[in-house]
Coordinates of C-alpha atoms in Angstrom, one line a residue:
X1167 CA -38.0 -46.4 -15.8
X1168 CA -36.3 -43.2 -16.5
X1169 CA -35.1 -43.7 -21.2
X1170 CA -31.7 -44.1 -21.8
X1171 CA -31.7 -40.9 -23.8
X1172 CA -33.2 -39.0 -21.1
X1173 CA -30.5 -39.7 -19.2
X1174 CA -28.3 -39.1 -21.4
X1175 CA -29.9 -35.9 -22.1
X1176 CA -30.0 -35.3 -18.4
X1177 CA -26.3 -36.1 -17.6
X1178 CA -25.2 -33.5 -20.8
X1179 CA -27.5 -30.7 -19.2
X1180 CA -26.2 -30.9 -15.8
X1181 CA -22.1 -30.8 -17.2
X1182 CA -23.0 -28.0 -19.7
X1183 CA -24.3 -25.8 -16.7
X1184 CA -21.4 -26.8 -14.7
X1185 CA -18.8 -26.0 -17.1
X1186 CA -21.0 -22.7 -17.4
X1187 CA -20.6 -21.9 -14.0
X1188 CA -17.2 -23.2 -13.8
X1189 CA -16.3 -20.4 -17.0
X1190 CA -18.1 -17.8 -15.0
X1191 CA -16.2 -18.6 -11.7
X1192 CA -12.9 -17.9 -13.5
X1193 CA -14.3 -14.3 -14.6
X1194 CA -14.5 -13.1 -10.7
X1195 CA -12.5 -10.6 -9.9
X1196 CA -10.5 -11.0 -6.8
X1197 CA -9.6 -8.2 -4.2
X1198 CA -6.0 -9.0 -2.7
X1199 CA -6.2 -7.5 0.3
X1200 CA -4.8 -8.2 4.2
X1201 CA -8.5 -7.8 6.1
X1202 CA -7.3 -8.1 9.7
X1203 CA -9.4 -7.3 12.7
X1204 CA -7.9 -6.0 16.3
X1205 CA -6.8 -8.7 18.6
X1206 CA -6.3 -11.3 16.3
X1207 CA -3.1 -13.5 17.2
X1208 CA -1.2 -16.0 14.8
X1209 CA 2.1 -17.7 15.2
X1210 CA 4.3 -17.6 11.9
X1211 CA 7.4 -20.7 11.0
X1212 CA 10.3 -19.4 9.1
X1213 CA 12.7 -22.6 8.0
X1214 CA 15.7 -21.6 5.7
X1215 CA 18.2 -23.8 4.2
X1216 CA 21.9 -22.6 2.3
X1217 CA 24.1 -23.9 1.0
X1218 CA 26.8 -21.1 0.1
X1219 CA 29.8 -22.1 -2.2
X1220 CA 32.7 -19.5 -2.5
X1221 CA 36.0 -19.0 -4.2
X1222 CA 38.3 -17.3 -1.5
X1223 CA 42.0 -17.4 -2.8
X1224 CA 41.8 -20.1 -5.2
X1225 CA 40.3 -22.0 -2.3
X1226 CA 36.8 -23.6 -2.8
X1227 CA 34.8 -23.5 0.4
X1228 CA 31.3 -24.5 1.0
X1229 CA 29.0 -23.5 3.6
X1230 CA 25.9 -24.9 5.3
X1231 CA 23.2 -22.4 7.0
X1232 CA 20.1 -23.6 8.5
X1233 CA 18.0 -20.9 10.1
X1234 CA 14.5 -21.4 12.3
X1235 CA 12.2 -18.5 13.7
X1236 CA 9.1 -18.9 15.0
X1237 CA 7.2 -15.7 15.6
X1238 CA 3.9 -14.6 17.5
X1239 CA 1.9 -12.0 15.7
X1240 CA -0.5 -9.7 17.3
X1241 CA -3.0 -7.5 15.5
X1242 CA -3.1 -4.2 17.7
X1243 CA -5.0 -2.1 15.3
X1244 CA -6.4 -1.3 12.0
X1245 CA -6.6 2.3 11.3
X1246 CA -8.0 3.4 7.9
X1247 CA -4.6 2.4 5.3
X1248 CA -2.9 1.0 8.3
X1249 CA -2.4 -2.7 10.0
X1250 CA 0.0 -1.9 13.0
X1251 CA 1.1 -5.7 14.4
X1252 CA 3.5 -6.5 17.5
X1253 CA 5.7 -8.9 16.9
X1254 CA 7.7 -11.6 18.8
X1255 CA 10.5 -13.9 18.2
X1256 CA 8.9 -17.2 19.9
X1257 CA 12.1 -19.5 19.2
X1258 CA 15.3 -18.9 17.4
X1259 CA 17.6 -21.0 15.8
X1260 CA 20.8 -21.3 13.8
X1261 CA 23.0 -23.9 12.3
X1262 CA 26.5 -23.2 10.7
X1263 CA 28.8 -26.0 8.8
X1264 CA 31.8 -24.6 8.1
X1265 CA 33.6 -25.5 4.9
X1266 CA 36.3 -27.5 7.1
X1267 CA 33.3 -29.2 8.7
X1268 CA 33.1 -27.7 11.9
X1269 CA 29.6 -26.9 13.3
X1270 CA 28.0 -24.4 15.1
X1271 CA 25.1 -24.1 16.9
X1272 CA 22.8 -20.8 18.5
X1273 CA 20.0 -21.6 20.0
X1274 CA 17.5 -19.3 21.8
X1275 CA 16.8 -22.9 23.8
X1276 CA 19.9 -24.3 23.7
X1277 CA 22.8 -24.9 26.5
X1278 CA 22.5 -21.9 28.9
X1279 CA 26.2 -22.2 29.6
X1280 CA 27.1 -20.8 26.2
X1281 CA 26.9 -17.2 26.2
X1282 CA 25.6 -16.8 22.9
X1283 CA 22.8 -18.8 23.5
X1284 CA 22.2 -16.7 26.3
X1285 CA 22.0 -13.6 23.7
X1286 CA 19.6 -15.6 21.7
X1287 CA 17.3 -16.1 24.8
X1288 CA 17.3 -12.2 25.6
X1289 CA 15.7 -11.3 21.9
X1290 CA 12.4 -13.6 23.0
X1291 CA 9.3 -11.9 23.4
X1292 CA 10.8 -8.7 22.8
X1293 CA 8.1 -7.0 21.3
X1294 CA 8.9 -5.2 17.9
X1295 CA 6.0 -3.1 16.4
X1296 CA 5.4 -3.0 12.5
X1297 CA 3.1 -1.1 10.6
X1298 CA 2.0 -2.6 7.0
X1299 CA -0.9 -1.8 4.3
X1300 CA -3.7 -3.4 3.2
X1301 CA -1.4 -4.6 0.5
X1302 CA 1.4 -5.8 2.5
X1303 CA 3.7 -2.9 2.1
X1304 CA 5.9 -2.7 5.3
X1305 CA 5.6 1.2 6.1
X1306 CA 7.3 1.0 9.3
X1307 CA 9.6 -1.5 11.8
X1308 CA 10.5 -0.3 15.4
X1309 CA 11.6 -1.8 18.4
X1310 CA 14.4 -3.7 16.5
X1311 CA 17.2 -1.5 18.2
X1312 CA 15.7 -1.9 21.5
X1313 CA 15.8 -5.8 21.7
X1314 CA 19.6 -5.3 20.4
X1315 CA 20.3 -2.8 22.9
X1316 CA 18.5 -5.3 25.7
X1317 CA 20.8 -8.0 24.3
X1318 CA 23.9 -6.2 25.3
X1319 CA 22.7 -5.3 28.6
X1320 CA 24.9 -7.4 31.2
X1321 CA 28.0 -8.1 29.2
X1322 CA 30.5 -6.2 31.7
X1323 CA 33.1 -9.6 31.4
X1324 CA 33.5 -7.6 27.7
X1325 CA 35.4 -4.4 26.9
X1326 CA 33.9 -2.0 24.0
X1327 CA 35.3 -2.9 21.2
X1328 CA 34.2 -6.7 22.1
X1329 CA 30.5 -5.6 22.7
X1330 CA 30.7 -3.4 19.6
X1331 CA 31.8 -6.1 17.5
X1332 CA 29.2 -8.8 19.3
X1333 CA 26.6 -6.5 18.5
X1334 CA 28.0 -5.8 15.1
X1335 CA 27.3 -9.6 14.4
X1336 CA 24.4 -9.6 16.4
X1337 CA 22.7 -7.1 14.0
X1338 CA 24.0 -8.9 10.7
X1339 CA 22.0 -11.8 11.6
X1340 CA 19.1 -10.5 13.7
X1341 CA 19.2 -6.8 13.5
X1342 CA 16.3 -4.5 11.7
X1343 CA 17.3 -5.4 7.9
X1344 CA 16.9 -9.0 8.7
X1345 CA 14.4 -8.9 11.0
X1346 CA 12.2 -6.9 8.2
X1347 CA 13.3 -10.2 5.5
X1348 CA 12.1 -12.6 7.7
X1349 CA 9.0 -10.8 7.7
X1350 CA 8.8 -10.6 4.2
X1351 CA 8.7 -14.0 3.7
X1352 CA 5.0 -14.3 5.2
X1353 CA 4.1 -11.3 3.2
X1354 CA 2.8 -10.3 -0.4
X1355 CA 2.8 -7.4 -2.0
X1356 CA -0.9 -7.3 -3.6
X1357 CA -1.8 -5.8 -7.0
X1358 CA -3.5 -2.3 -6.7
X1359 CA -6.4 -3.3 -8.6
X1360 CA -8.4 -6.8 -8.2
X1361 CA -7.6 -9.6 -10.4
X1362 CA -9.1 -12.5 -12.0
X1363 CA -7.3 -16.1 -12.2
X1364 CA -4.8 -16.4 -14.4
X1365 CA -3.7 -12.7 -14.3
X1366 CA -0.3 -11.2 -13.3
X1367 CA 0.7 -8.6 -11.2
X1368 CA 4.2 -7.4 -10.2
X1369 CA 6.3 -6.0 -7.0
X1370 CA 9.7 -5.1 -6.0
X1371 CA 11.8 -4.9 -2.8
X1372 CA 14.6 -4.8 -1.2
X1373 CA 15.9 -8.2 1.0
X1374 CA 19.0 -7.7 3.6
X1375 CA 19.5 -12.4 3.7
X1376 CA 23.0 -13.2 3.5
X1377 CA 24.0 -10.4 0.3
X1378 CA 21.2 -7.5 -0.1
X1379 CA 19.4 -8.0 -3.4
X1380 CA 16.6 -6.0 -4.5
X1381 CA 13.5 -8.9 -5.8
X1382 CA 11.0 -8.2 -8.8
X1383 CA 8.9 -10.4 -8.6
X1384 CA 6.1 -11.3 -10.9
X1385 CA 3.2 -13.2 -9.4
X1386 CA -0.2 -15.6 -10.9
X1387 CA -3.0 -16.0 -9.2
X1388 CA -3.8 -19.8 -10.6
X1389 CA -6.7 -20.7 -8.5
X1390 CA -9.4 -20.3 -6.0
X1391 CA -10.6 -23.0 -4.3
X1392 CA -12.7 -23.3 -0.8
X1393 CA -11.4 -19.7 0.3
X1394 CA -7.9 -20.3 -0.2
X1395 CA -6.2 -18.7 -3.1
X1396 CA -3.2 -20.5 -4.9
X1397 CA -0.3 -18.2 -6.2
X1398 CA 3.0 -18.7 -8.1
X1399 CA 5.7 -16.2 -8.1
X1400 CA 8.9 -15.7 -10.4
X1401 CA 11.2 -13.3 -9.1
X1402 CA 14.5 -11.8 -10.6
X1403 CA 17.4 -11.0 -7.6
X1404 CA 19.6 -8.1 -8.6
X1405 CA 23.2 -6.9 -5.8
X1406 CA 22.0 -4.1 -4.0
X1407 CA 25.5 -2.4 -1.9
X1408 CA 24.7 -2.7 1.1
X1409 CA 27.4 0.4 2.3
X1410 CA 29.4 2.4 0.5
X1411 CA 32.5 0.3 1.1
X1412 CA 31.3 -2.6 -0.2
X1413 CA 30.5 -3.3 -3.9
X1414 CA 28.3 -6.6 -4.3
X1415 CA 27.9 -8.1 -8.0
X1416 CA 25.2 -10.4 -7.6
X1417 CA 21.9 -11.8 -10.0
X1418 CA 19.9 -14.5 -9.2
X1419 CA 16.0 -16.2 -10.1
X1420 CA 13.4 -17.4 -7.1
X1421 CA 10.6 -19.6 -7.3
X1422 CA 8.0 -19.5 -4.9
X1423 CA 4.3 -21.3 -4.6
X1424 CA 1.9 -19.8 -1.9
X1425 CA -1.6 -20.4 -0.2
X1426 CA -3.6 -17.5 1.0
X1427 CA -6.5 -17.1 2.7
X1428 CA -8.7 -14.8 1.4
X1429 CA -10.3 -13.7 4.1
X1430 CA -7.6 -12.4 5.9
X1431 CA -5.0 -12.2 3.2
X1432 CA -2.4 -14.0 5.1
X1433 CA -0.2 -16.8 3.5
X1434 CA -1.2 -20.0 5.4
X1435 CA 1.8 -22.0 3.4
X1436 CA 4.5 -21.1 1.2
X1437 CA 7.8 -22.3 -0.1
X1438 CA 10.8 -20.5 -2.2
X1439 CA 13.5 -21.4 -3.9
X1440 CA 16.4 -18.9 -5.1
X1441 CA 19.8 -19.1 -6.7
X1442 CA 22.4 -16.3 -6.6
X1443 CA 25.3 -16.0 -8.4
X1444 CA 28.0 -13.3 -8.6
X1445 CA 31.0 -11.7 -6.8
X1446 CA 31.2 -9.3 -3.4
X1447 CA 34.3 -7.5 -3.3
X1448 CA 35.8 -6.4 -0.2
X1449 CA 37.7 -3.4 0.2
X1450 CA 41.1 -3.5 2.0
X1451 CA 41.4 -3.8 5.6
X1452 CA 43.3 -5.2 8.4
X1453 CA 43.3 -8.4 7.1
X1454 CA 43.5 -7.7 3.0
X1455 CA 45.9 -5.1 1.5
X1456 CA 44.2 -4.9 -2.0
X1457 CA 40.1 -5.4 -2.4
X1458 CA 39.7 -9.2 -2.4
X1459 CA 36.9 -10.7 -5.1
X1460 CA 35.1 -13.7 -3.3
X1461 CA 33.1 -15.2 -6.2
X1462 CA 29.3 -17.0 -4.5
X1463 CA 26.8 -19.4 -5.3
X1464 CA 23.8 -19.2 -2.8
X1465 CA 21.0 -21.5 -3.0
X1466 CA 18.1 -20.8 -0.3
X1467 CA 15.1 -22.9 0.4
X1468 CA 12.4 -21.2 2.6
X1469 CA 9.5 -22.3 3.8
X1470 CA 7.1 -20.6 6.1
X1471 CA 4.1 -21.9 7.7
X1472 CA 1.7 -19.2 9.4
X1473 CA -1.7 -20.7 12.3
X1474 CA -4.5 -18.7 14.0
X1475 CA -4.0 -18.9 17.9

């Protein structure tokens, strides 16, 4: 029989070279990178909760938003620094709660009585091509204009200014700025050099959800396990104006966890949590004399899910 202090011998061995290849494991440098190949096809979830509370006139109001898209993503090709993708909105989805409770409901397979819902249906499988880089930098977004355009095709029961104020809304919720955000939210921005666990790195951009805010974020790689790499992010949410006429006075934190595969780069999971505070001020117009302040509060969950076809 094997002597107790053999084994015990044995048993210390064995942990000191695992903890030894465990040390050396954290000391690989990892190359963040979005590795796509032609033809490859994955389906993306985006589910966003609100709740907005606002001030307007001395009058507390609170909002509920609950927003669903479910997109099909193509790879078309991969040209040296270039990823060019064709996207598709699959499903769409929107839930409003008024602050005097009232509801609303758009759904791209909802009632085809309602109009709107009719609108909805029109955007699906419009195809809308974007360009990124291997580090997840969205160089380009077309096709946005020409789903909106298609959208409005058929609407002769409306005069201009109707249409122009339809697609005016239209393009506030689903138009290129928007479109481009939801995108984001399945998308990092990688660090230009490769990292080892436990390092930062940090990005901007600019968001177009609900106010425009421009996002520094700073991310952690934490840890690498079976392919999949685990990420944190902290971001800080500064007002961007979104037009000249409006001035938007907003600040705000996000917290985000992520899974990404390392093989292709894409985030299989991820969920984010922000909270905006501030004040938009709208100018005067048909309905307000003098600029009216609307102090906000905005908190936003997100969570996206992304599968291989």
């Amino acid at each position: 029989m094997m002597k107790l202090s053999y084994k015990i011998n044995l048993i210390l061995l064995i942990l000191l070279l695992g903890v030894g290849d465990f040390a050396f494991a954290q000391e690989d440098e990892y190359e963040l990178r979005y590795k796509l190949k032609s033809k490859q096809q994955y389906s993306l979830n985006v589910v966003s909760q609100q709740v907005i509370e606002q001030d307007l006139d001395g009058m507390a109001q609170t909002i509920h938003n609950l927003f669903q898209s479910d997109l099909d993503i193509s790879v078309d090709r991969v040209i040296k620094d270039t990823i060019g993708l064709s996207i598709k909105y699959r499903n769409l989805h929107l839930e409003v709660q008024g602050p005097m409770g009232e509801e609303m409901v758009l759904s791209s397979e909802g009632n085809m009585q309602d109009p709107i819902n009719q609108l909805m249906r029109k955007m699906i499988n419009q195809p809308v091509q974007v360009v990124i880089s291997p580090r997840g930098e969205v160089l380009d977004v077309a096709g946005v204009d020409e789903m909106m355009d298609s959208v409005m095709i058929g609407l002769e029961e409306l005069d201009e200014s109707q249409k122009q104020s339809l697609k005016a809304s239209l393009d506030n919720q689903f138009g290129k700025e928007n479109f481009k955000t939801s995108l984001l939210s399945g998308l990092i921005i990688y660090p230009e050099n490769p990292v080892k666990v436990g390092e930062e790195w940090t990005c901007s951009r600019e968001e177009f959800a609900t106010v425009p805010v421009v996002t520094e974020t700073s991310w952690t790689l934490n840890r690498v396990r079976r392919g999949l790499a685990e990420l944190t992010g902290t971001s800080q949410l500064t007002g961007l104006e979104k037009n000249v006429n409006d001035e938007v006075k907003m600040e705000g934190t996000q917290e985000i966890t992520a899974s990404v595969d390392l093989s292709t780069g894409l985030m299989t999971e991820s969920n984010q949590q922000s909270e905006i505070i501030g004040v938009m001020i709208l100018p005067p117009n048909e309905y307000f004399d003098e600029p009216v302040e609307i102090p906000l509060l905005i908190k936003t969950v997100t969570r996206t899910r992304l599968n291989k076809k």
